[in-house]
PDB file of C-alpha atoms in Angstrom:
ATOM      1  CA  MET A   1      -9.241 -15.575  -1.641  1.00 95.00           C
ATOM      2  CA  TYR A   2      -6.084 -14.165   0.009  1.00 97.00           C
ATOM      3  CA  LEU A   3      -3.670 -16.085   2.204  1.00 96.00           C
ATOM      4  CA  VAL A   4      -0.728 -14.685   4.181  1.00 97.00           C
ATOM      5  CA  LEU A   5       2.607 -16.431   4.643  1.00 97.00           C
ATOM      6  CA  GLU A   6       3.898 -15.402   8.045  1.00 96.00           C
ATOM      7  CA  ASP A   7       7.232 -15.919   9.785  1.00 95.00           C
ATOM      8  CA  PHE A   8       6.533 -17.616  13.115  1.00 93.00           C
ATOM      9  CA  SER A   9       9.194 -18.467  15.696  1.00 89.00           C
ATOM     10  CA  SER A  10       9.159 -22.078  14.443  1.00 92.00           C
ATOM     11  CA  GLY A  11       9.461 -20.996  10.786  1.00 93.00           C
ATOM     12  CA  ALA A  12       7.282 -19.712   7.958  1.00 95.00           C
ATOM     13  CA  ALA A  13       3.735 -21.030   7.623  1.00 95.00           C
ATOM     14  CA  TRP A  14       0.467 -20.027   5.984  1.00 94.00           C
ATOM     15  CA  ARG A  15      -1.697 -18.165   8.444  1.00 91.00           C
ATOM     16  CA  GLU A  16      -4.821 -20.078   9.459  1.00 89.00           C
ATOM     17  CA  THR A  17      -7.867 -18.096   8.336  1.00 88.00           C
ATOM     18  CA  ASP A  18     -11.624 -18.619   8.473  1.00 91.00           C
ATOM     19  CA  GLU A  19     -13.109 -19.198   5.037  1.00 89.00           C
ATOM     20  CA  ASP A  20     -15.356 -16.135   5.290  1.00 91.00           C
ATOM     21  CA  LYS A  21     -12.387 -13.872   6.169  1.00 92.00           C
ATOM     22  CA  THR A  22     -10.197 -14.388   3.107  1.00 93.00           C
ATOM     23  CA  ASP A  23     -11.513 -11.452   1.048  1.00 95.00           C
ATOM     24  CA  TYR A  24      -9.391  -8.445   0.076  1.00 96.00           C
ATOM     25  CA  ARG A  25     -11.187  -5.963   2.323  1.00 96.00           C
ATOM     26  CA  THR A  26     -10.698  -8.149   5.415  1.00 96.00           C
ATOM     27  CA  LEU A  27      -7.057  -8.757   4.483  1.00 96.00           C
ATOM     28  CA  ILE A  28      -6.308  -5.013   4.318  1.00 96.00           C
ATOM     29  CA  SER A  29      -8.198  -4.420   7.570  1.00 96.00           C
ATOM     30  CA  ASP A  30      -6.220  -7.195   9.283  1.00 96.00           C
ATOM     31  CA  PHE A  31      -2.935  -5.628   8.131  1.00 96.00           C
ATOM     32  CA  LEU A  32      -4.011  -2.177   9.353  1.00 95.00           C
ATOM     33  CA  THR A  33      -5.121  -3.469  12.750  1.00 94.00           C
ATOM     34  CA  GLY A  34      -1.887  -5.368  13.391  1.00 93.00           C
ATOM     35  CA  GLN A  35      -3.223  -8.915  13.026  1.00 94.00           C
ATOM     36  CA  TYR A  36       0.014 -10.076  11.360  1.00 94.00           C
ATOM     37  CA  ASP A  37       3.234 -10.077  13.365  1.00 92.00           C
ATOM     38  CA  HIS A  38       5.697 -10.901  10.580  1.00 95.00           C
ATOM     39  CA  PRO A  39       4.027 -11.100   7.149  1.00 97.00           C
ATOM     40  CA  LEU A  40       6.285 -12.432   4.402  1.00 97.00           C
ATOM     41  CA  ARG A  41       4.035 -12.766   1.365  1.00 97.00           C
ATOM     42  CA  VAL A  42       0.387 -12.604   0.240  1.00 98.00           C
ATOM     43  CA  VAL A  43      -1.024 -15.005  -2.320  1.00 97.00           C
ATOM     44  CA  ALA A  44      -4.317 -14.486  -4.133  1.00 97.00           C
ATOM     45  CA  LEU A  45      -6.076 -17.556  -5.416  1.00 95.00           C
ATOM     46  CA  ASN A  46      -9.303 -18.609  -7.026  1.00 95.00           C
ATOM     47  CA  PRO A  47      -9.786 -22.377  -6.871  1.00 93.00           C
ATOM     48  CA  LEU A  48     -12.966 -22.200  -8.980  1.00 94.00           C
ATOM     49  CA  GLU A  49     -11.091 -20.590 -11.866  1.00 96.00           C
ATOM     50  CA  GLY A  50      -7.884 -22.526 -11.214  1.00 96.00           C
ATOM     51  CA  TRP A  51      -5.382 -19.698 -10.701  1.00 97.00           C
ATOM     52  CA  SER A  52      -3.152 -18.238  -8.038  1.00 97.00           C
ATOM     53  CA  ARG A  53      -0.644 -15.365  -7.991  1.00 98.00           C
ATOM     54  CA  ASP A  54       1.632 -13.452  -5.681  1.00 98.00           C
ATOM     55  CA  ALA A  55      -0.334 -10.381  -4.580  1.00 98.00           C
ATOM     56  CA  SER A  56       2.282  -8.997  -2.175  1.00 98.00           C
ATOM     57  CA  TYR A  57       3.138  -5.942  -4.294  1.00 98.00           C
ATOM     58  CA  ASP A  58      -0.529  -5.025  -4.821  1.00 97.00           C
ATOM     59  CA  VAL A  59      -1.262  -5.336  -1.111  1.00 97.00           C
ATOM     60  CA  ALA A  60       1.842  -3.300  -0.216  1.00 97.00           C
ATOM     61  CA  LYS A  61       0.782  -0.507  -2.612  1.00 96.00           C
ATOM     62  CA  GLU A  62      -2.713  -0.458  -1.101  1.00 96.00           C
ATOM     63  CA  LEU A  63      -1.296  -0.319   2.417  1.00 96.00           C
ATOM     64  CA  GLU A  64       1.086   2.460   1.386  1.00 95.00           C
ATOM     65  CA  GLN A  65      -1.953   4.524   0.329  1.00 94.00           C
ATOM     66  CA  TRP A  66      -3.576   3.965   3.729  1.00 94.00           C
ATOM     67  CA  VAL A  67      -0.378   5.051   5.489  1.00 94.00           C
ATOM     68  CA  ALA A  68      -0.195   8.159   3.279  1.00 91.00           C
ATOM     69  CA  GLU A  69      -3.736   8.993   4.433  1.00 91.00           C
ATOM     70  CA  GLY A  70      -2.596   8.910   8.077  1.00 90.00           C
ATOM     71  CA  HIS A  71      -3.202   5.327   9.199  1.00 91.00           C
ATOM     72  CA  GLU A  72      -0.574   3.859  11.508  1.00 91.00           C
ATOM     73  CA  VAL A  73       0.858   0.382  10.928  1.00 93.00           C
ATOM     74  CA  THR A  74       3.097  -1.853  12.995  1.00 93.00           C
ATOM     75  CA  GLU A  75       6.816  -1.994  12.260  1.00 94.00           C
ATOM     76  CA  PRO A  76       6.606  -5.492  10.674  1.00 94.00           C
ATOM     77  CA  VAL A  77       3.823  -4.281   8.366  1.00 95.00           C
ATOM     78  CA  ARG A  78       5.893  -1.204   7.496  1.00 96.00           C
ATOM     79  CA  GLU A  79       8.804  -3.517   6.644  1.00 96.00           C
ATOM     80  CA  PHE A  80       6.487  -5.644   4.475  1.00 97.00           C
ATOM     81  CA  ILE A  81       5.326  -2.563   2.569  1.00 97.00           C
ATOM     82  CA  GLU A  82       8.847  -1.231   2.067  1.00 96.00           C
ATOM     83  CA  ARG A  83      10.178  -4.635   0.953  1.00 96.00           C
ATOM     84  CA  PHE A  84       7.596  -4.950  -1.816  1.00 97.00           C
ATOM     85  CA  ILE A  85       7.456  -1.352  -3.020  1.00 94.00           C
ATOM     86  CA  GLY A  86      11.250  -1.173  -2.974  1.00 91.00           C
ATOM     87  CA  ARG A  87      11.691   2.033  -0.976  1.00 90.00           C
ATOM     88  CA  PRO A  88      10.939   3.567   2.421  1.00 87.00           C
ATOM     89  CA  ILE A  89       7.343   4.651   2.967  1.00 83.00           C
ATOM     90  CA  GLY A  90       6.925   8.350   2.410  1.00 70.00           C
ATOM     91  CA  ALA A  91      10.170   8.714   0.466  1.00 55.00           C
ATOM     92  CA  GLN A  92       9.834  11.414  -2.138  1.00 52.00           C
ATOM     93  CA  LEU A  93      10.604  10.096  -5.584  1.00 51.00           C
ATOM     94  CA  LEU A  94      12.882  12.232  -7.699  1.00 52.00           C
ATOM     95  CA  LEU A  95      11.275  13.754 -10.744  1.00 56.00           C
ATOM     96  CA  PRO A  96      13.296  14.112 -13.915  1.00 60.00           C
ATOM     97  CA  LEU A  97      14.548  17.626 -14.583  1.00 62.00           C
ATOM     98  CA  ARG A  98      13.005  19.394 -17.532  1.00 63.00           C
ATOM     99  CA  GLU A  99      14.925  21.830 -19.616  1.00 64.00           C
ATOM    100  CA  PHE A 100      13.114  25.038 -20.489  1.00 58.00           C
TER     101      PHE A 100
END
């Protein structure tokens, strides 16, 4: 189950979500289709197994792959991705120089 913490005008709150729409695939689709205006964090949880974890980085990396494949995202989603991957989307990483 995935829940999104979103920044609303009245402050941050967990986004209300139907029980059958909390899976990973739906979450990614909702990000790509602009369903979140100001996402702050994503939490994955499994109440049956008794665990939860911050999944923001994993979601940001997945979304970065979609953007690299040509999908457009809203500016707030772009900011979410860049905040969790730690660099601008599409920035070329420097490779170490090799001596020959």
